[in-house]
Coordinates of C-alpha atoms and ligand atoms in Angstrom, one line a residue:
M1 CA 7.9 -2.5 -7.3
E2 CA 6.6 -2.0 -3.8
F3 CA 7.7 1.2 -2.4
S4 CA 7.3 2.0 1.4
V5 CA 8.4 4.5 4.1
K6 CA 9.6 3.6 7.4
S7 CA 11.1 5.6 10.3
G8 CA 14.0 3.7 12.4
S9 CA 17.4 2.7 13.3
P10 CA 19.8 1.0 10.6
E11 CA 20.8 -1.2 13.0
K12 CA 17.1 -2.7 13.4
Q13 CA 16.3 -3.2 10.5
R14 CA 16.0 -6.8 9.2
S15 CA 16.5 -6.8 5.3
A16 CA 18.1 -8.2 2.7
C17 CA 20.2 -4.7 2.1
I18 CA 20.5 -1.4 4.1
V19 CA 21.5 1.1 2.1
V20 CA 24.0 4.4 4.0
G21 CA 26.1 7.3 2.5
V22 CA 29.5 7.8 2.8
Y23 CA 31.3 11.4 2.3
E24 CA 34.3 12.5 0.5
P25 CA 37.4 11.7 2.2
R26 CA 36.1 8.8 4.2
R27 CA 33.3 10.2 6.2
L28 CA 30.5 8.6 7.6
S29 CA 26.6 10.4 6.9
G30 CA 25.3 10.1 10.7
I31 CA 23.4 6.8 10.0
A32 CA 26.8 5.1 8.9
E33 CA 28.2 6.4 11.9
Q34 CA 25.0 4.2 13.8
L35 CA 25.8 1.0 12.1
D36 CA 29.7 1.7 12.6
K37 CA 29.1 2.0 16.5
I38 CA 27.2 -1.3 16.6
S39 CA 29.0 -2.8 14.9
E40 CA 32.3 -2.0 17.1
G41 CA 34.0 0.4 14.1
Y42 CA 33.9 -2.2 11.5
I43 CA 33.1 0.2 8.8
S44 CA 35.5 3.7 9.8
N45 CA 38.2 0.6 9.8
L46 CA 37.6 -0.7 6.2
L47 CA 37.5 3.1 5.2
R48 CA 41.0 3.5 7.1
R49 CA 41.9 0.5 4.6
G50 CA 40.9 2.0 2.1
D51 CA 38.3 0.1 0.6
L52 CA 36.6 3.1 -0.2
E53 CA 36.9 7.1 -0.3
G54 CA 32.8 8.5 -0.5
K55 CA 33.6 10.0 -4.2
P56 CA 29.8 10.3 -5.8
G57 CA 28.5 6.9 -7.0
Q58 CA 31.3 4.4 -5.9
M59 CA 29.7 1.4 -4.0
L60 CA 30.7 -1.3 -1.3
L61 CA 28.8 -4.1 -0.6
L62 CA 29.4 -5.9 2.6
H63 CA 28.3 -9.2 4.3
H64 CA 27.6 -9.7 7.2
V65 CA 28.5 -6.0 9.3
P66 CA 29.1 -7.5 12.6
N67 CA 25.6 -6.9 15.1
V68 CA 23.9 -6.0 12.1
L69 CA 20.4 -7.9 11.5
S70 CA 20.3 -7.0 8.0
E71 CA 22.4 -9.4 5.3
R72 CA 23.8 -6.7 3.5
V73 CA 25.5 -3.2 3.5
L74 CA 25.4 -1.4 0.7
L75 CA 28.2 1.8 1.1
V76 CA 27.3 4.5 -1.1
G77 CA 29.9 7.4 -1.9
C78 CA 28.2 10.4 -2.1
G79 CA 30.7 13.1 -2.6
K80 CA 31.7 16.2 -0.6
E81 CA 28.9 17.0 1.9
R82 CA 28.4 20.5 0.9
E83 CA 28.2 19.5 -2.5
L84 CA 25.5 17.2 -2.6
D85 CA 22.9 19.2 -4.6
E86 CA 19.9 17.3 -7.3
R87 CA 22.0 16.2 -9.8
Q88 CA 24.2 14.2 -7.9
Y89 CA 21.6 13.4 -5.8
K90 CA 19.3 11.6 -8.8
Q91 CA 23.0 10.3 -10.1
I92 CA 23.2 8.5 -6.4
I93 CA 20.3 6.8 -6.3
A94 CA 19.8 5.5 -10.4
K95 CA 23.9 4.0 -9.7
T96 CA 22.4 2.5 -6.5
I97 CA 19.3 0.8 -8.4
N98 CA 21.5 -1.0 -11.4
T99 CA 24.2 -2.3 -7.9
L100 CA 20.8 -3.7 -5.9
N101 CA 19.6 -5.3 -9.2
E102 CA 22.7 -6.9 -9.5
T103 CA 23.6 -7.8 -6.0
G104 CA 20.8 -10.4 -6.3
S105 CA 18.6 -8.4 -2.6
M106 CA 15.2 -8.7 -4.0
E107 CA 14.5 -6.2 -1.2
A108 CA 16.4 -3.1 0.3
V109 CA 16.0 -0.5 3.1
C110 CA 17.6 2.9 1.8
F111 CA 18.4 5.6 4.1
L112 CA 20.0 7.8 1.1
T113 CA 16.7 10.0 2.0
E114 CA 17.7 11.1 4.9
L115 CA 20.9 12.8 2.8
H116 CA 20.8 16.3 3.1
V117 CA 20.0 17.4 -0.3
K118 CA 20.5 21.2 -0.7
G119 CA 17.0 23.1 -0.5
R120 CA 14.7 19.9 -0.8
D121 CA 12.3 18.5 1.6
T122 CA 11.2 14.6 2.5
Y123 CA 8.4 14.9 -0.2
W124 CA 11.2 15.6 -3.2
K125 CA 14.1 13.4 -1.6
V126 CA 11.7 10.3 -1.8
R127 CA 9.1 11.5 -4.7
Q128 CA 12.2 12.0 -6.8
A129 CA 13.8 7.8 -5.5
V130 CA 10.9 6.8 -6.2
E131 CA 10.7 8.6 -10.2
T132 CA 14.5 7.3 -10.3
T133 CA 14.5 4.1 -9.2
K134 CA 11.2 3.0 -11.5
N135 CA 12.9 4.9 -14.4
S136 CA 16.1 3.2 -14.2
L137 CA 14.5 -0.2 -14.2
Y138 CA 12.8 1.0 -17.7
S139 CA 13.8 -1.2 -20.7
F140 CA 12.0 -1.6 -23.6
D141 CA 12.2 -4.8 -25.4
A142 CA 8.7 -5.5 -26.0
L143 CA 9.6 -6.7 -29.5
K144 CA 13.7 -8.2 -28.6
T145 CA 12.4 -12.2 -28.6
R146 CA 14.8 -12.6 -26.1
K147 CA 13.7 -10.3 -23.2
G148 CA 16.5 -9.5 -20.6
E149 CA 15.7 -10.8 -17.6
T150 CA 17.5 -10.1 -14.2
R151 CA 17.8 -13.6 -11.7
R152 CA 16.6 -11.6 -8.6
P153 CA 16.0 -8.3 -9.2
L154 CA 14.8 -5.8 -6.8
R155 CA 10.8 -5.9 -5.8
K156 CA 10.5 -3.9 -2.7
L157 CA 12.0 -0.5 -1.4
V158 CA 11.6 0.9 1.6
F159 CA 12.5 4.8 2.4
N160 CA 13.7 5.5 5.4
V161 CA 12.5 9.2 6.7
P162 CA 14.3 11.2 9.8
T163 CA 10.9 11.4 12.1
R164 CA 7.2 9.5 12.2
R165 CA 6.0 13.1 11.5
E166 CA 6.9 12.9 8.2
L167 CA 5.8 9.2 7.1
P168 CA 2.6 10.9 5.7
V169 CA 4.6 13.0 3.6
G170 CA 7.2 10.2 2.5
E171 CA 3.6 8.2 1.7
R172 CA 2.3 10.9 -0.2
A173 CA 6.1 11.1 -1.8
I174 CA 5.7 8.0 -3.0
D175 CA 1.9 7.9 -4.3
H176 CA 2.6 10.7 -6.2
G177 CA 6.1 9.1 -7.6
V178 CA 4.5 6.3 -8.5
A179 CA 2.0 7.8 -10.6
V180 CA 4.7 9.9 -12.2
S181 CA 6.4 7.1 -13.0
D182 CA 4.0 5.3 -14.6
G183 CA 3.0 8.2 -16.7
M184 CA 6.4 8.7 -18.2
H185 CA 6.6 4.8 -18.5
L186 CA 3.3 4.7 -20.7
C187 CA 5.1 8.0 -22.8
R188 CA 8.5 6.3 -22.9
D189 CA 6.0 2.6 -24.5
V190 CA 4.1 4.5 -27.1
A191 CA 6.8 7.0 -28.0
N192 CA 9.6 3.9 -28.5
M193 CA 7.7 1.9 -30.6
P194 CA 8.6 1.7 -34.2
P195 CA 6.4 3.9 -36.8
N196 CA 5.3 1.1 -38.2
I197 CA 3.5 0.0 -35.4
C198 CA 2.9 3.4 -33.7
N199 CA 0.7 5.4 -36.1
P200 CA -2.2 7.2 -35.4
A201 CA -4.7 4.8 -35.1
Y202 CA -2.1 3.4 -32.6
L203 CA -2.3 6.6 -30.5
A204 CA -6.2 6.3 -30.3
S205 CA -6.3 3.0 -29.1
Q206 CA -3.6 3.5 -26.4
A207 CA -6.3 6.3 -25.1
R208 CA -9.1 4.1 -25.6
Q209 CA -7.5 1.7 -23.6
M210 CA -7.0 4.2 -20.6
A211 CA -10.4 4.9 -20.8
E212 CA -11.0 1.5 -20.2
T213 CA -9.6 1.5 -16.9
Y214 CA -10.5 4.9 -15.3
D215 CA -14.0 6.0 -15.3
T216 CA -13.1 9.6 -15.3
L217 CA -12.3 9.5 -18.9
T218 CA -13.8 9.0 -22.3
V219 CA -12.1 8.9 -25.5
T220 CA -13.7 10.0 -28.5
T221 CA -11.9 9.7 -32.6
I222 CA -11.8 12.0 -35.0
G223 CA -10.7 10.8 -38.6
E224 CA -10.1 12.3 -42.2
E225 CA -14.2 12.6 -43.0
Q226 CA -15.3 14.7 -39.9
M227 CA -11.7 17.2 -40.0
E228 CA -12.8 17.3 -43.5
Q229 CA -16.8 19.0 -42.3
L230 CA -14.7 21.0 -39.5
G231 CA -12.5 22.5 -41.7
M232 CA -9.2 21.9 -40.8
H233 CA -7.5 21.4 -44.0
T234 CA -3.8 21.9 -42.7
Y235 CA -4.1 19.1 -40.6
L236 CA -5.6 16.9 -43.4
A237 CA -2.8 18.3 -46.0
V238 CA -0.3 17.2 -43.9
G239 CA -1.3 13.5 -43.7
R240 CA -2.6 13.9 -47.3
G241 CA 0.4 11.7 -48.7
S242 CA 0.6 8.6 -45.8
A243 CA -1.3 5.2 -46.4
N244 CA -2.3 6.2 -42.5
E245 CA -5.3 8.3 -41.4
S246 CA -4.7 10.8 -39.8
I247 CA -6.3 10.8 -36.5
M248 CA -7.4 13.3 -33.5
T249 CA -7.5 11.8 -30.1
V250 CA -9.9 13.5 -27.5
M251 CA -9.2 12.6 -23.8
E252 CA -11.7 14.3 -21.4
Y253 CA -11.2 13.3 -17.9
K254 CA -13.7 14.4 -15.4
G255 CA -12.3 15.0 -11.5
A256 CA -13.4 18.3 -10.6
E257 CA -16.2 18.2 -8.3
D258 CA -18.0 20.7 -10.6
Q259 CA -18.0 18.5 -13.8
S260 CA -19.1 22.2 -15.8
A261 CA -15.5 23.5 -14.6
K262 CA -13.5 25.0 -17.1
P263 CA -10.8 22.4 -18.4
I264 CA -7.5 22.7 -18.6
V265 CA -6.0 21.8 -22.3
L266 CA -3.4 19.7 -23.7
V267 CA -2.9 19.7 -27.1
G268 CA 0.1 16.9 -28.2
K269 CA 1.9 17.0 -31.6
G270 CA 1.5 12.9 -32.9
L271 CA 4.0 12.7 -36.0
T272 CA 4.1 9.2 -35.7
F273 CA 6.6 9.2 -38.4
D274 CA 8.4 12.8 -40.0
S275 CA 10.0 11.9 -43.5
G276 CA 9.7 16.3 -44.0
G277 CA 7.4 14.7 -47.1
I278 CA 8.3 16.6 -50.5
S279 CA 10.3 18.8 -48.4
L280 CA 12.4 15.3 -47.8
K281 CA 14.4 14.9 -44.7
P282 CA 17.8 13.6 -45.4
G283 CA 18.4 9.5 -44.3
E284 CA 21.0 10.5 -41.6
A285 CA 19.2 8.9 -38.3
M286 CA 15.9 10.1 -40.0
D287 CA 14.6 6.8 -37.9
E288 CA 14.3 9.4 -35.0
M289 CA 11.7 10.5 -36.7
K290 CA 9.5 8.3 -34.9
Y291 CA 9.7 10.4 -31.7
D292 CA 8.2 13.3 -33.7
M293 CA 5.0 12.0 -31.8
G294 CA 6.6 12.6 -28.3
G295 CA 4.9 15.4 -27.5
A296 CA 1.7 13.3 -27.8
A297 CA 3.2 10.4 -25.7
G298 CA 3.9 13.3 -23.0
V299 CA 0.1 14.3 -22.8
I300 CA -0.8 10.6 -22.8
G301 CA 2.1 9.7 -19.8
A302 CA 0.3 12.9 -18.5
M303 CA -3.7 11.7 -18.6
K304 CA -2.1 8.5 -16.9
S305 CA -0.9 10.0 -14.2
I306 CA -3.7 12.5 -13.3
C307 CA -6.1 9.9 -13.6
E308 CA -4.0 7.5 -11.4
M309 CA -3.6 10.2 -8.9
N310 CA -7.3 11.3 -9.6
L311 CA -6.8 14.9 -9.5
P312 CA -9.4 17.5 -8.3
V313 CA -9.9 19.0 -11.9
N314 CA -11.2 18.5 -15.7
V315 CA -8.7 17.8 -18.0
V316 CA -9.1 17.9 -22.1
A317 CA -5.9 16.3 -23.9
V318 CA -6.0 16.3 -27.7
L319 CA -3.4 13.9 -29.4
A320 CA -3.1 15.3 -32.7
G321 CA -2.1 11.5 -34.7
C322 CA -0.3 11.9 -38.1
E323 CA 2.0 11.0 -40.4
N324 CA 4.0 13.2 -43.1
M325 CA 5.1 11.2 -46.1
P326 CA 6.2 11.9 -49.7
S327 CA 3.7 10.4 -52.1
G328 CA 1.6 11.5 -55.3
N329 CA -1.3 13.0 -52.6
S330 CA 1.6 14.9 -50.8
Y331 CA 0.8 18.2 -50.1
R332 CA 3.5 20.7 -51.8
P333 CA 5.6 23.5 -51.7
G334 CA 3.8 26.4 -52.8
D335 CA 0.6 25.1 -51.8
I336 CA -1.7 27.9 -50.1
L337 CA -3.9 25.9 -47.3
T338 CA -7.1 27.4 -45.6
T339 CA -6.8 26.3 -41.9
M340 CA -9.9 26.1 -39.8
S341 CA -9.5 29.4 -38.3
G342 CA -9.6 30.6 -41.8
Q343 CA -6.5 32.3 -42.0
T344 CA -4.9 30.9 -44.9
V345 CA -1.3 30.0 -45.2
E346 CA 1.7 29.6 -47.8
V347 CA 3.3 25.9 -47.7
L348 CA 7.2 26.7 -48.3
N349 CA 8.4 23.6 -46.5
T350 CA 6.5 20.7 -46.2
D351 CA 8.9 19.3 -43.0
A352 CA 7.2 22.4 -41.1
E353 CA 4.5 20.4 -40.6
G354 CA 4.2 19.9 -36.9
R355 CA 2.5 23.8 -36.5
L356 CA -0.1 23.1 -39.7
V357 CA -1.6 19.9 -37.8
L358 CA -1.2 21.9 -34.3
C359 CA -2.5 25.5 -35.3
D360 CA -6.0 23.4 -36.6
V361 CA -5.9 21.7 -32.9
L362 CA -5.6 24.9 -31.3
T363 CA -8.4 26.3 -33.1
Y364 CA -10.4 23.3 -32.3
V365 CA -9.9 23.3 -28.7
E366 CA -11.8 26.5 -28.6
R367 CA -14.7 24.9 -28.3
F368 CA -13.9 23.3 -24.6
D369 CA -14.3 27.0 -23.1
P370 CA -10.5 26.3 -22.0
E371 CA -9.2 27.6 -18.7
L372 CA -5.5 27.9 -20.2
V373 CA -4.1 25.4 -23.0
I374 CA -0.5 23.9 -22.9
D375 CA 1.0 22.2 -26.8
T376 CA 3.8 20.8 -26.8
A377 CA 5.6 19.0 -29.7
T378 CA 8.7 18.0 -30.8
L379 CA 8.3 21.0 -33.2
T380 CA 11.3 22.3 -34.7
G381 CA 15.9 21.4 -34.7
A382 CA 16.4 24.7 -34.0
C383 CA 15.3 24.2 -30.3
V384 CA 17.9 21.0 -30.1
I385 CA 20.1 23.9 -31.7
A386 CA 19.4 26.3 -28.5
L387 CA 19.2 24.9 -25.8
G388 CA 20.6 20.9 -26.4
K389 CA 18.7 18.2 -24.9
H390 CA 18.5 19.5 -20.8
A391 CA 15.9 22.4 -21.8
S392 CA 12.7 22.3 -23.0
G393 CA 11.5 25.9 -24.5
L394 CA 9.0 27.3 -23.1
F395 CA 6.9 30.1 -25.1
S396 CA 4.0 32.1 -23.8
S397 CA 3.1 35.6 -23.9
H398 CA 0.8 35.0 -20.7
N399 CA 3.5 36.0 -18.3
P400 CA 2.0 34.4 -15.0
L401 CA 0.9 31.1 -17.1
A402 CA 5.0 30.8 -17.9
H403 CA 6.2 31.7 -14.8
E404 CA 3.5 28.6 -13.3
I405 CA 5.2 26.8 -15.9
L406 CA 8.9 27.4 -15.2
N407 CA 8.0 26.8 -11.6
A408 CA 6.9 23.2 -12.5
G409 CA 9.6 22.2 -14.2
E410 CA 11.9 23.3 -11.0
Q411 CA 9.2 21.1 -8.7
S412 CA 9.5 18.2 -11.2
G413 CA 13.4 18.1 -12.6
D414 CA 12.0 18.2 -15.9
R415 CA 12.8 22.0 -16.8
A416 CA 12.4 24.3 -19.1
W417 CA 13.3 27.8 -20.2
R418 CA 11.8 30.8 -21.1
M419 CA 11.7 32.0 -25.0
P420 CA 11.0 35.2 -26.4
L421 CA 7.7 36.0 -28.5
W422 CA 7.7 38.9 -29.2
D423 CA 5.6 40.3 -31.7
E424 CA 9.2 41.6 -33.9
Y425 CA 9.7 38.1 -34.2
Q426 CA 6.3 37.4 -36.6
D427 CA 7.5 39.8 -39.7
L428 CA 9.1 36.8 -40.5
L429 CA 6.4 35.0 -41.9
D430 CA 5.3 37.4 -44.0
S431 CA 3.6 35.8 -47.3
P432 CA 3.0 37.5 -50.4
F433 CA 0.5 35.6 -51.5
A434 CA -1.5 34.1 -48.7
D435 CA -2.1 35.6 -44.6
M436 CA 1.8 34.2 -43.9
T437 CA 4.1 31.7 -44.7
N438 CA 4.5 28.2 -42.9
L439 CA 8.3 29.0 -42.5
G440 CA 10.6 31.8 -40.5
G441 CA 13.6 30.5 -42.1
R442 CA 16.9 29.5 -40.3
P443 CA 17.5 32.5 -38.2
A444 CA 14.9 31.9 -34.7
G445 CA 13.8 29.0 -36.1
S446 CA 11.9 27.8 -32.9
I447 CA 10.5 31.0 -32.2
T448 CA 9.2 31.7 -35.9
A449 CA 7.2 28.4 -35.5
A450 CA 5.9 29.5 -32.1
C451 CA 4.8 32.9 -33.0
F452 CA 2.8 31.1 -36.4
L453 CA 1.1 29.1 -33.3
S454 CA 0.4 31.9 -31.4
R455 CA -2.0 33.2 -34.5
F456 CA -4.4 30.8 -33.4
T457 CA -4.3 30.9 -29.4
K458 CA -6.3 34.5 -29.4
K459 CA -9.1 33.3 -26.9
Y460 CA -7.3 31.8 -24.3
N461 CA -4.3 32.1 -22.5
W462 CA -1.8 29.8 -24.0
A463 CA 1.8 28.0 -23.7
H464 CA 3.8 25.9 -26.0
I465 CA 6.2 23.4 -24.8
D466 CA 9.2 22.7 -27.6
V467 CA 10.2 19.2 -26.2
A468 CA 12.3 18.3 -30.2
G469 CA 15.6 18.3 -27.5
S470 CA 14.3 17.0 -24.4
A471 CA 11.1 13.9 -25.5
W472 CA 14.4 11.2 -26.1
N473 CA 18.0 10.7 -26.0
S474 CA 19.9 9.6 -29.6
G475 CA 23.1 7.4 -29.3
A476 CA 24.4 4.6 -27.4
N477 CA 20.8 5.0 -24.8
K478 CA 18.8 5.9 -27.5
G479 CA 14.9 6.2 -26.4
S480 CA 11.9 8.2 -25.0
T481 CA 13.0 10.1 -22.2
G482 CA 9.4 10.1 -20.4
R483 CA 9.4 13.8 -20.9
P484 CA 7.8 16.2 -20.7
V485 CA 4.9 13.9 -18.5
P486 CA 6.9 15.2 -15.2
I487 CA 6.5 19.3 -16.2
L488 CA 3.0 18.8 -16.9
T489 CA 1.9 16.9 -14.3
Q490 CA 3.3 19.1 -12.2
F491 CA 1.7 21.6 -13.1
V492 CA -2.0 20.2 -13.2
L493 CA -1.0 18.7 -9.4
N494 CA -0.4 22.5 -8.4
R495 CA -3.3 23.5 -10.0
A496 CA -4.8 20.9 -8.8
G497 CA -4.2 22.2 -5.1
V498 CA -3.1 19.0 -3.9
E499 CA -0.9 18.8 -0.9
Q500 CA 2.7 18.1 -1.4
G501 CA 5.7 18.6 0.9
E502 CA 5.4 20.4 4.1
Ligands
BES601 N1 9.9 17.3 -36.0 C1 10.7 18.2 -36.8 C2 11.9 19.1 -35.6 C3 12.7 17.7 -35.3 C4 13.8 18.3 -35.9 C5 12.6 17.6 -33.4 C6 15.0 17.1 -35.0 C7 13.8 17.1 -33.2 C8 15.1 17.0 -33.6 C9 10.1 19.5 -37.7 O1 8.6 18.9 -38.2 C10 10.9 19.9 -38.3 O2 11.4 19.1 -39.3 N2 11.4 21.6 -38.8 C11 12.3 22.0 -39.3 C12 11.2 23.1 -40.0 C13 11.9 23.7 -40.8 C14 11.2 23.1 -41.8 C15 11.4 25.0 -40.3 C16 13.1 21.9 -38.9 O3 13.1 21.8 -37.5 O4 14.6 21.5 -39.6
MN602 MN1 8.9 18.2 -39.8
ZN603 ZN1 7.7 17.5 -37.2

């Protein structure tokens, strides 16, 4: 898919299709009005006859509109002008892309980026249009013997911006949008891959493959033998029941001018399958626990975006690859383990495994002398109960960092909502036998999980993003969403001080 920006009037475009908006009720957008004028009222006549009301997502495809050079004009309902918000804008773009893809137009000039969206500039509109387009065209058919092919797929899309002055901003928005969606694409591919293929070694191989493309990136892996030497006993315990070796993948990206500048550290939970272990999960929807590596998939995706944009920062990413299975070797409820930090943990439920893997990684990353650490994980079912699928859960004891991440979520459209991390909740982790248990009980389940992690992050500024609800869709359109790639990438983009909109 090829994207470009242009600034011009609709009647002068010679394209397979031009896309223009119509508001409700039957009101032409400025661009549609220009077309109407040169076609001597052709479009307003159609509206008057009732062919298109302008309701959001309504589509009307016209051929050979008089005096218009393009073969087709696609009129797109945009709803009431005053009500056009971000969500509706993205829905309209998605619907448009699907229509274009089915109508045989292999290229199109799209004027929807000139619509007025409350509080958003050209940079945002173009970037979101690119991301929405690439995400709508995504499908995961690597393992289908018959691939779903479109006969004449959309290949080239030109977004129009109102003035020539905005062309550079538009081009930047395309670059960033492409980089973010390429990262999301990788995230989705890796996450959708079944657990018999996507195991900890697969995560490592995906990272290594990336390092071959970008010379700013180096990848090393740490297997069970080295984890033993490092004292990562809780990480090891979780993987002990699995025939697949636990592998921690470390990706080091050096983009800053000062190669020794403190890195941003990203950590992703990479449970390539979470059966629950001895505390076995119920059978219903257990297949979806292949997505328990959604944090790691998000982190590897974000690294792809960062490499693609060549951002001037240093970033270290760690994929915590592991599989939680029941077997004669499995760790058990009642076990007391010593973490890499030296703190001891009484295991009360082997299904609360994510925190046990992550706590050792959070200790491990101290050696990078991090500027800050963000971990992301499909950590708790409780987070899904609290926030559903639309917001990721954000936890941080460092207020400025929390606000920075919330902002990155707002900017990128991959939103998070902050949850408390008060000391009062810490008591729920008390154990009679060890320094803590791995189980806080049913109330505030996502908070006690974050509290557990916080005990291993005293040496740096830290935030935790629970993506249990946002990383994948269940039901009819089951699949990875590509989140949290946008929020992570946006955070790093902001930190890198890269110019974006005006
Ligand atoms: N990976 C799960 C969390 C999860 C469950 C994410 C459902 C998305 C959907 C995690 O390892 C887990 O099993 N958590 C337990 C913790 C409990 C035993 C304290 C949970 O949430 O039930
Ligand atoms: Mn679990
Ligand atoms: Zn899990």
